[in-house]
Tab-separated table of C-alpha atoms in Angstrom:
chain	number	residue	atom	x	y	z
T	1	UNK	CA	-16.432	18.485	-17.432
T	2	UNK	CA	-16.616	21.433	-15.085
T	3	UNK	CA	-19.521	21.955	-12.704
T	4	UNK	CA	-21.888	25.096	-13.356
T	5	UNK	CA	-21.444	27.768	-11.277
T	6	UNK	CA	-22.870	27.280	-7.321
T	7	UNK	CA	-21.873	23.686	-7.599
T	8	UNK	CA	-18.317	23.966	-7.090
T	9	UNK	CA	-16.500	23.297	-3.744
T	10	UNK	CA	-13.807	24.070	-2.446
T	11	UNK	CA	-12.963	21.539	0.612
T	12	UNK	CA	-10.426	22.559	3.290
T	13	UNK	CA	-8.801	19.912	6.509
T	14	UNK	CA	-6.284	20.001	8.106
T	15	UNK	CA	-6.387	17.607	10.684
T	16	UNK	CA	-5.948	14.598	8.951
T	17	UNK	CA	-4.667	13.744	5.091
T	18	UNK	CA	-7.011	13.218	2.425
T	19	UNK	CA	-8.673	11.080	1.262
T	20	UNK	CA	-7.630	9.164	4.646
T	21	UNK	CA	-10.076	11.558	6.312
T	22	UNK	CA	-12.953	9.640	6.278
T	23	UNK	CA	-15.841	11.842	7.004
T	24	UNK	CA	-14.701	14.339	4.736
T	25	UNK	CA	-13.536	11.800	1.579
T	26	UNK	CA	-17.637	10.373	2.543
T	27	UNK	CA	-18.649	14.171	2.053
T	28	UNK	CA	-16.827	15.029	-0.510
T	29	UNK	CA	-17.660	11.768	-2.167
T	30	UNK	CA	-21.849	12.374	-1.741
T	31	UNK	CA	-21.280	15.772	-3.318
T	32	UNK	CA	-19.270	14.515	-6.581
T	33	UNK	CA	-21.977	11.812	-7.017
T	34	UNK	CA	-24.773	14.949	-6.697
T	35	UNK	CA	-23.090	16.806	-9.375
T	36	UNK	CA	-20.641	19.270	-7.564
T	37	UNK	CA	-16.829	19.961	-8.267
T	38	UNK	CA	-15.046	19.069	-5.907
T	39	UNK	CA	-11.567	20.519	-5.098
T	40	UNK	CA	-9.618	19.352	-1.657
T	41	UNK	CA	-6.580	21.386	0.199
T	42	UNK	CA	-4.785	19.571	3.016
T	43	UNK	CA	-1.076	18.562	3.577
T	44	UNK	CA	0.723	15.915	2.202
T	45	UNK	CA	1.220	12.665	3.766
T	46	UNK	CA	4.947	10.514	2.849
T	47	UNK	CA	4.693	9.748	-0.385
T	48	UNK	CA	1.435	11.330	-1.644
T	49	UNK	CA	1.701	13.838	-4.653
T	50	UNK	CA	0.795	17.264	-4.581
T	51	UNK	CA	-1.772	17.037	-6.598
T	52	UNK	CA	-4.073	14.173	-7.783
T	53	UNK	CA	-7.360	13.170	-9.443
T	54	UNK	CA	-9.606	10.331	-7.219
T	55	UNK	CA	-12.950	9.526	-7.897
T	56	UNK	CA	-14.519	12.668	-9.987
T	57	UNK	CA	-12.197	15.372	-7.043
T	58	UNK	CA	-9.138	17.227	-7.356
T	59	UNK	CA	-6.750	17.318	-4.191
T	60	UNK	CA	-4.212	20.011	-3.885
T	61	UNK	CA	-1.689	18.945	-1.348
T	62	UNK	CA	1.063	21.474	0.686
T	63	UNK	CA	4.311	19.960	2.784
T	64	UNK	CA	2.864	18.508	5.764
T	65	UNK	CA	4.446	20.808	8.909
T	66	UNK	CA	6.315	19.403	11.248
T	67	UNK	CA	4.783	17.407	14.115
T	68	UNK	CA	3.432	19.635	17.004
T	69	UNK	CA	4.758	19.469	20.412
T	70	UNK	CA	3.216	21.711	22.816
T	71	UNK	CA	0.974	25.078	22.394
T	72	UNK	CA	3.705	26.634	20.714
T	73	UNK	CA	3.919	23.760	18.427
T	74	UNK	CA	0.081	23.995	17.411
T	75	UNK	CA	0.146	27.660	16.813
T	76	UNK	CA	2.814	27.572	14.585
T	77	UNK	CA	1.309	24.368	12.445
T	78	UNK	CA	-1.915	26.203	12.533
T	79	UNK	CA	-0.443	29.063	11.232
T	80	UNK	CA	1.694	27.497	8.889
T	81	UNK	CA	-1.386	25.321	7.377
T	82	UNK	CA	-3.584	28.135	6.816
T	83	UNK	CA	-0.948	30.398	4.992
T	84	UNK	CA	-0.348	27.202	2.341
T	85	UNK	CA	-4.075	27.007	2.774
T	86	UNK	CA	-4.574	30.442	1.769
T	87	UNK	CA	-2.233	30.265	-1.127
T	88	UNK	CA	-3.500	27.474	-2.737
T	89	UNK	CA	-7.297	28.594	-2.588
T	90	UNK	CA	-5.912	31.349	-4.924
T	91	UNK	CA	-4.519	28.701	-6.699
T	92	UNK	CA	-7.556	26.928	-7.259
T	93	UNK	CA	-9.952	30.210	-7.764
T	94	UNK	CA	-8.045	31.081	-10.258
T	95	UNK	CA	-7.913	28.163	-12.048
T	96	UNK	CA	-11.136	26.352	-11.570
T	97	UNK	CA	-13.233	28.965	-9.249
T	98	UNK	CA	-15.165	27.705	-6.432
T	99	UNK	CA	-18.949	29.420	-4.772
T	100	UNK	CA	-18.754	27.423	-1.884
T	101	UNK	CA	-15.718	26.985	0.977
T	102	UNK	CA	-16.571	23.605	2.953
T	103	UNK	CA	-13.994	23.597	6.183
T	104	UNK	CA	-13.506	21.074	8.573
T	105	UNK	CA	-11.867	21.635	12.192
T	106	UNK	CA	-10.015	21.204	13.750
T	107	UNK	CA	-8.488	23.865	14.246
T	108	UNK	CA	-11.263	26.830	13.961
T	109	UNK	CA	-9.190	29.172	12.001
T	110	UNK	CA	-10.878	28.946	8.633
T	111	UNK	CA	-12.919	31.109	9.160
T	112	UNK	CA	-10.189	33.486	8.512
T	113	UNK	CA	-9.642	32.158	5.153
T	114	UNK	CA	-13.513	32.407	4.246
T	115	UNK	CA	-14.316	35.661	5.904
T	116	UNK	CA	-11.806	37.184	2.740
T	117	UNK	CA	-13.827	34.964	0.115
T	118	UNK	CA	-16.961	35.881	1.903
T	119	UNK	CA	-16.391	39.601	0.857
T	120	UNK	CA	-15.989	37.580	-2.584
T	121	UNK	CA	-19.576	36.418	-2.846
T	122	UNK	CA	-18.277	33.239	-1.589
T	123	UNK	CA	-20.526	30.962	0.929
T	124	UNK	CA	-18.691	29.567	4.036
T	125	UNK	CA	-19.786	25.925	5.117
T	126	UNK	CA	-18.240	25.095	9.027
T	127	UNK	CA	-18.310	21.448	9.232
T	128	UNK	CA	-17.887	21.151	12.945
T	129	UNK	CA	-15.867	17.440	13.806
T	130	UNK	CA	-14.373	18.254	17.202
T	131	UNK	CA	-15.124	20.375	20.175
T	132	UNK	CA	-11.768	22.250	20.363
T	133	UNK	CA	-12.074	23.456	23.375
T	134	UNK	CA	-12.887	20.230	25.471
T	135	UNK	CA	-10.623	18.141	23.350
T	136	UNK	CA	-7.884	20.936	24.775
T	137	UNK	CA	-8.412	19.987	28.289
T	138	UNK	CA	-8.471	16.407	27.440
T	139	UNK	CA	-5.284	16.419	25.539
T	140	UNK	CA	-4.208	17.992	28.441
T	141	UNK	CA	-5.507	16.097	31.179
T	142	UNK	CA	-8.009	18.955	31.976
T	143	UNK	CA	-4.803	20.927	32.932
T	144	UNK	CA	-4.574	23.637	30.467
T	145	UNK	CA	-4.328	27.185	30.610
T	146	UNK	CA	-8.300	28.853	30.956
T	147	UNK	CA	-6.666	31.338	28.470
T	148	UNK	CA	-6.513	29.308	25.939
T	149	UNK	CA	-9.423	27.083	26.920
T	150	UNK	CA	-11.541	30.519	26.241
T	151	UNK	CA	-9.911	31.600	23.034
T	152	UNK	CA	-10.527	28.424	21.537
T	153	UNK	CA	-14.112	28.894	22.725
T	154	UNK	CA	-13.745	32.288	20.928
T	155	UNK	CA	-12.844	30.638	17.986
T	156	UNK	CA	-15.238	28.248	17.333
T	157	UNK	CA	-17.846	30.964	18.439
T	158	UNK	CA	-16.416	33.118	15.552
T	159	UNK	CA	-16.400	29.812	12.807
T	160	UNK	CA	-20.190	29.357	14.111
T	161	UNK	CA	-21.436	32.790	13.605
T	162	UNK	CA	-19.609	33.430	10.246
T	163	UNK	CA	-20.861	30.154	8.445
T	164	UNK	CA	-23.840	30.449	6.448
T	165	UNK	CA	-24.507	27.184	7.533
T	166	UNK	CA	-23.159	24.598	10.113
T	167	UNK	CA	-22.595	20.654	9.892
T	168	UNK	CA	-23.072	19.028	13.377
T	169	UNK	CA	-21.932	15.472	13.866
T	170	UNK	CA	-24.435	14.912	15.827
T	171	UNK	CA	-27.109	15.803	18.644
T	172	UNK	CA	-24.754	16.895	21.295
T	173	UNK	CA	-22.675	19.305	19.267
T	174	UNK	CA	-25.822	20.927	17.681
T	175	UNK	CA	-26.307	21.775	21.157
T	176	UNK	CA	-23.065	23.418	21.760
T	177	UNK	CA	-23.620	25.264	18.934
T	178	UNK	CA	-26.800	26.662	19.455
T	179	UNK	CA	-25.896	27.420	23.312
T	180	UNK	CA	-21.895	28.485	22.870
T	181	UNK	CA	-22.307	29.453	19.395
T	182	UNK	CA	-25.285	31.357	19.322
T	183	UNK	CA	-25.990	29.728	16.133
T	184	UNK	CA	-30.335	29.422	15.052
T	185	UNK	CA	-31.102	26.176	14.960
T	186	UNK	CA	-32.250	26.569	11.188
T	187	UNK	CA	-28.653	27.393	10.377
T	188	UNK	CA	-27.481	23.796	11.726
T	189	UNK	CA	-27.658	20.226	9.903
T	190	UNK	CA	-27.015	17.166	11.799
T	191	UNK	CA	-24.696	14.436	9.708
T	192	UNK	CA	-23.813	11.863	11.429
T	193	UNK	CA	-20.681	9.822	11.214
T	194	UNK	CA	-21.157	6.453	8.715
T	195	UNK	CA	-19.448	3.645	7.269
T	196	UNK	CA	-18.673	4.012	3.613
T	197	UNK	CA	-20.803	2.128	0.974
T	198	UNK	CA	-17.581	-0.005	-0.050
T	199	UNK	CA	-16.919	-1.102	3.651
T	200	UNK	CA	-17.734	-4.787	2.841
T	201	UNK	CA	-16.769	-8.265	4.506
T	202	UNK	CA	-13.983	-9.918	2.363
T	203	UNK	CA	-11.757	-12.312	3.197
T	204	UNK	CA	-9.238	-12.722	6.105
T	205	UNK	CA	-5.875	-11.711	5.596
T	206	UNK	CA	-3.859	-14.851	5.684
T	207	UNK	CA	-0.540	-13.453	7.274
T	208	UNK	CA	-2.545	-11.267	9.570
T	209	UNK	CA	-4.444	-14.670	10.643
T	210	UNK	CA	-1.502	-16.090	10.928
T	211	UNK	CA	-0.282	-14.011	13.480
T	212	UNK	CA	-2.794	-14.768	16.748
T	213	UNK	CA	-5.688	-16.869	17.605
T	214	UNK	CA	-7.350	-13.889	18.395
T	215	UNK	CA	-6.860	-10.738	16.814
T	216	UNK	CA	-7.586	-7.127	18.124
T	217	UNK	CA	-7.845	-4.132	16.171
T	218	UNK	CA	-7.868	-0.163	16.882
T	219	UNK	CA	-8.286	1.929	13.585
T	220	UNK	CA	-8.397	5.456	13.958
T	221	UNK	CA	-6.718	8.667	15.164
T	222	UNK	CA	-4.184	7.953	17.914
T	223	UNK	CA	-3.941	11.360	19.540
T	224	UNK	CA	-3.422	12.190	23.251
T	225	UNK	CA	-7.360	12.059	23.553
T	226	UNK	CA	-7.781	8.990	21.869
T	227	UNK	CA	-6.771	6.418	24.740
T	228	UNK	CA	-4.634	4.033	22.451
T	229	UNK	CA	-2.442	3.848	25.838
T	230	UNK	CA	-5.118	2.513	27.593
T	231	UNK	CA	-5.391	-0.480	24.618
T	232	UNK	CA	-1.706	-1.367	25.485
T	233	UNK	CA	-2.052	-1.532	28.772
T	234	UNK	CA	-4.875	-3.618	28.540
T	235	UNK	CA	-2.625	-5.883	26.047
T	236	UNK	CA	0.362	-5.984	28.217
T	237	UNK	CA	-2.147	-7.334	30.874
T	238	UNK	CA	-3.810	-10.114	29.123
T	239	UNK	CA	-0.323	-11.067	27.785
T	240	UNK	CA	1.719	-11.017	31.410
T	241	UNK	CA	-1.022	-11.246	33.514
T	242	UNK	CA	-3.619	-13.733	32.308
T	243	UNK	CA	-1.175	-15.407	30.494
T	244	UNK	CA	-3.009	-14.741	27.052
T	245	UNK	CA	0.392	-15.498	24.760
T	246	UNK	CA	-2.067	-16.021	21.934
T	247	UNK	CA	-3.671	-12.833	21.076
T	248	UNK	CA	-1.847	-10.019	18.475
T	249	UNK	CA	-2.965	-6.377	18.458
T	250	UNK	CA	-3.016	-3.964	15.395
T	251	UNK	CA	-3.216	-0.669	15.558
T	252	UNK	CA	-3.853	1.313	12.415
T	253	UNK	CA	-3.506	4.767	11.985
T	254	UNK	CA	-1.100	7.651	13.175
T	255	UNK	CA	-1.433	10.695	15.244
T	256	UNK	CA	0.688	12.805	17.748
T	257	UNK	CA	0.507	10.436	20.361
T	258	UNK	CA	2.153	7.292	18.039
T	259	UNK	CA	5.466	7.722	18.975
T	260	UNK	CA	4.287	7.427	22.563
T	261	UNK	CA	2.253	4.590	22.187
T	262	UNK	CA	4.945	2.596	20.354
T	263	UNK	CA	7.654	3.651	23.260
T	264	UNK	CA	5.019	2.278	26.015
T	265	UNK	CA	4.880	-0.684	23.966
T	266	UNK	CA	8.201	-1.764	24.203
T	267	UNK	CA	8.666	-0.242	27.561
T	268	UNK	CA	5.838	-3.164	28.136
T	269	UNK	CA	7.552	-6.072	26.209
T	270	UNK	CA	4.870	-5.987	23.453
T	271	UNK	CA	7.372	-5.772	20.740
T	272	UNK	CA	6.421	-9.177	19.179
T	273	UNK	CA	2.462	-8.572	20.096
T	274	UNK	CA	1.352	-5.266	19.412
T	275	UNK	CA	1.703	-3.669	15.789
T	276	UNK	CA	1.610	-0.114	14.912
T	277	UNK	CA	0.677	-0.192	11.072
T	278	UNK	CA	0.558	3.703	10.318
T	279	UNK	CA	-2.282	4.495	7.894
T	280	UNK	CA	-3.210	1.853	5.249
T	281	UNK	CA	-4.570	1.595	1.913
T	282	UNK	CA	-7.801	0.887	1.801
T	283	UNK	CA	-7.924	-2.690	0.647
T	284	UNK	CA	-5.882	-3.583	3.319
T	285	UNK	CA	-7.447	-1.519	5.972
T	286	UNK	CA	-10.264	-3.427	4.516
T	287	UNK	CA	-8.534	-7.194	5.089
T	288	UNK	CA	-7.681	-6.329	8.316
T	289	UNK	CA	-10.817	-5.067	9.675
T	290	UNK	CA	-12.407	-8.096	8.205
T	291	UNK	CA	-9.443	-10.261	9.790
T	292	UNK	CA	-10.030	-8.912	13.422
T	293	UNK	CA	-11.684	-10.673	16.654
T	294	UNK	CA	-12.830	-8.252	18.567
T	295	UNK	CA	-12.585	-4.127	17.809
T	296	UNK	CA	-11.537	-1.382	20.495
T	297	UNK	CA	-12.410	2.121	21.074
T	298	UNK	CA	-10.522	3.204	23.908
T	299	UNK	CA	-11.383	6.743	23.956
T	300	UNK	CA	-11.827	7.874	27.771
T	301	UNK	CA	-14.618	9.598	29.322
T	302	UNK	CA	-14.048	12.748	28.982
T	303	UNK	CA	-16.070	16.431	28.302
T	304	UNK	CA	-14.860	15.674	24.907
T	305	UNK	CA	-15.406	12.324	23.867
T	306	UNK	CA	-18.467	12.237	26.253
T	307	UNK	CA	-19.975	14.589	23.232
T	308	UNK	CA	-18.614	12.930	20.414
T	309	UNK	CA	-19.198	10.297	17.617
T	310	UNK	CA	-16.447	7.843	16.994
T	311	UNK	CA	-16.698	6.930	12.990
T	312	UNK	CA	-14.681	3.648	13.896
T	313	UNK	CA	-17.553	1.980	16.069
T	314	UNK	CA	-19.486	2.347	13.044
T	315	UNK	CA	-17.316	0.842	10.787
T	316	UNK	CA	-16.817	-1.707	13.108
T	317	UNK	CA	-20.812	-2.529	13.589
T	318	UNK	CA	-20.886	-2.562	9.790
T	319	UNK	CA	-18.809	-5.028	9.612
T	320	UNK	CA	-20.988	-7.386	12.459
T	321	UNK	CA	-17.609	-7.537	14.603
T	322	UNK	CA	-17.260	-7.516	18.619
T	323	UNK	CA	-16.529	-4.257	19.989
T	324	UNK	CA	-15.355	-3.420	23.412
T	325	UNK	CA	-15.412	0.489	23.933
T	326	UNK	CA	-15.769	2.383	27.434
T	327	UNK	CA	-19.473	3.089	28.846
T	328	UNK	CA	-19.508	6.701	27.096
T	329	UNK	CA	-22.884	8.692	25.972
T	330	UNK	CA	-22.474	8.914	22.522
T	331	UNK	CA	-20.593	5.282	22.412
T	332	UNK	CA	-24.383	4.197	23.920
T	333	UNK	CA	-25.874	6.133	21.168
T	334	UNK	CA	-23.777	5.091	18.229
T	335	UNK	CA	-23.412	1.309	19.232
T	336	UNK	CA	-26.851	0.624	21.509
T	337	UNK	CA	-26.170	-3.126	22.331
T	338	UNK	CA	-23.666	-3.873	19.692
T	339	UNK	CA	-20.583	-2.992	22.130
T	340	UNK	CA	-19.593	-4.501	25.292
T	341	UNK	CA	-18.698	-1.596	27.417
């Protein structure tokens, strides 16, 4: 049963598969139950099908692009994305139709996409999940090129002032979006980051268990800015240096910085101990959340994550488990005196 007209969207990302996304599969999810169509675009993960029906949505999937290395790298995935972006929006308005474009960044090119829909009648949501610019200079270790530092700002200036309306994650970006962006403050909605409904205790995986007396998980993103290095370290230290031979560390998820992470793991004789699991489904994610000891969220202080919300601390307070995360602003916010920092 199609959705009347102004309650269809038409859900753009980039950044991370869908529905493994989880703020936007939460969005996207709160809209189907409220009546709207929902339509996804995003690149295809191993395995996943082009297209495919979940939960009341329709995802349209493109060939993922190769994995970036370097600026050069980034321009030409961003580039790439949004022309199979581009094309399959026509797919889908000609099929289906859509009123409403809902993008998520990074990167903060959509609004390229939308400003040629815009002309269509079309309204342009910016759902803003990263600071671009600072997560530049932390990807970078705040060595990048000012160049690109400021057309990044330009960008996400440009997404800002385009949307009809703009999602902030939370306090600190509204801010940067009413300062940098220029953006009224009655033009910005704060949504914060949330654990799902279905994330529920269930039992302990029994080969997981099996594994460690104590168990250590990191779920998320592991990019450059995400300090998964920092967790391995820390492993390779209780392990050789305390003597911990009892403790087994999962890491869940996948990113541009993997491949480094699992080299510096072996580099570090943490073969046996430390397990990079690549995404999961979400039962299992499930078991082995529920399975863990203590949580991590290793993200470093930075202008970047300084600013912004981790979804995995909440996941892990709503499951009741330990957390150790670094002493960061929003970390404070998020997890008050649920973490040990």
């Amino acid at each position: 049963m199609k959705a009347p007209v102004g309650k269809r969207v038409l859900m753009l990302v980039e950044n991370a598969p869908f529905p493994q996304d989880r703020r936007v599969y939460q969005e996207a999810e709160a809209l189907v139950t409220a009546g709207y169509q929902i339509r996804v675009i995003c690149h295809a993960e191993r395995g996943q099908s082009r297209r495919e029906r979940l939960h009341g949505m329709c995802i349209y999937r493109y060939p993922a692009p190769p994995a970036a290395q370097g600026v050069q790298g980034y321009i030409w995935e961003y580039i790439y994305s949004m022309a199979a972006t581009f094309v399959l929006s026509l797919l889908v308005l000609l099929r289906e139709g859509f009123d409403v474009i809902h993008a998520a960044n990074p990167p903060d090119t959509y609004f390229v996409i939308a400003v040629f829909y815009k002309m269509l009648g079309k309204r342009f949501i910016y759902d803003h999940h990263d600071l671009a610019p600072e997560m530049y200079y932390a990807r970078f270790g705040g060595r990048g090129s000012r160049l690109i530092f400021y057309a990044l700002v330009l960008l996400e200036r440009l997404s800002c002032r385009l949307a009809d309306h703009v999602i902030a994650t939370n306090q600190s970006y509204k801010t940067v979006e009413m300062l940098r962006g220029k953006v009224p403050e009655g033009r910005i909605t704060v949504v914060r980051n949330g654990p799902s409904e279905r994330l529920h205790s269930v039992d302990p995986d029994p080969d997981l268990r099996k594994r460690g007396t104590t168990i250590i998980v990191f779920a998320g993103v592991i990019g450059v800015q995400d300090g998964v290095d920092y967790l391995v370290r820390a492993v390779r230290h209780l392990v050789y240096d305390l003597g911990r031979r009892d403790v087994f560390c999962v890491i869940i998820g996948k990113g541009d910085a993997r491949a480094d992470c699992v080299a510096l793991a072996t580099e570090l004789g943490l073969d046996g101990v430390v397990w990079f699991t690549g995404w999961l489904p979400e039962d299992v994610y499930l078991r082995y959340l529920c399975t863990a000891d203590i949580c991590v969220a290793p993200d470093p202080s930075n202008p970047f994550t300084d600013r912004s919300t981790m979804g995995k601390i909440m996941e892990y307070m709503a499951l009741g488990k330990p957390i150790v995360a670094f002493d960061l602003p929003e970390h404070r916010i998020t997890a008050q005196r649920a973490a040990l920092y």
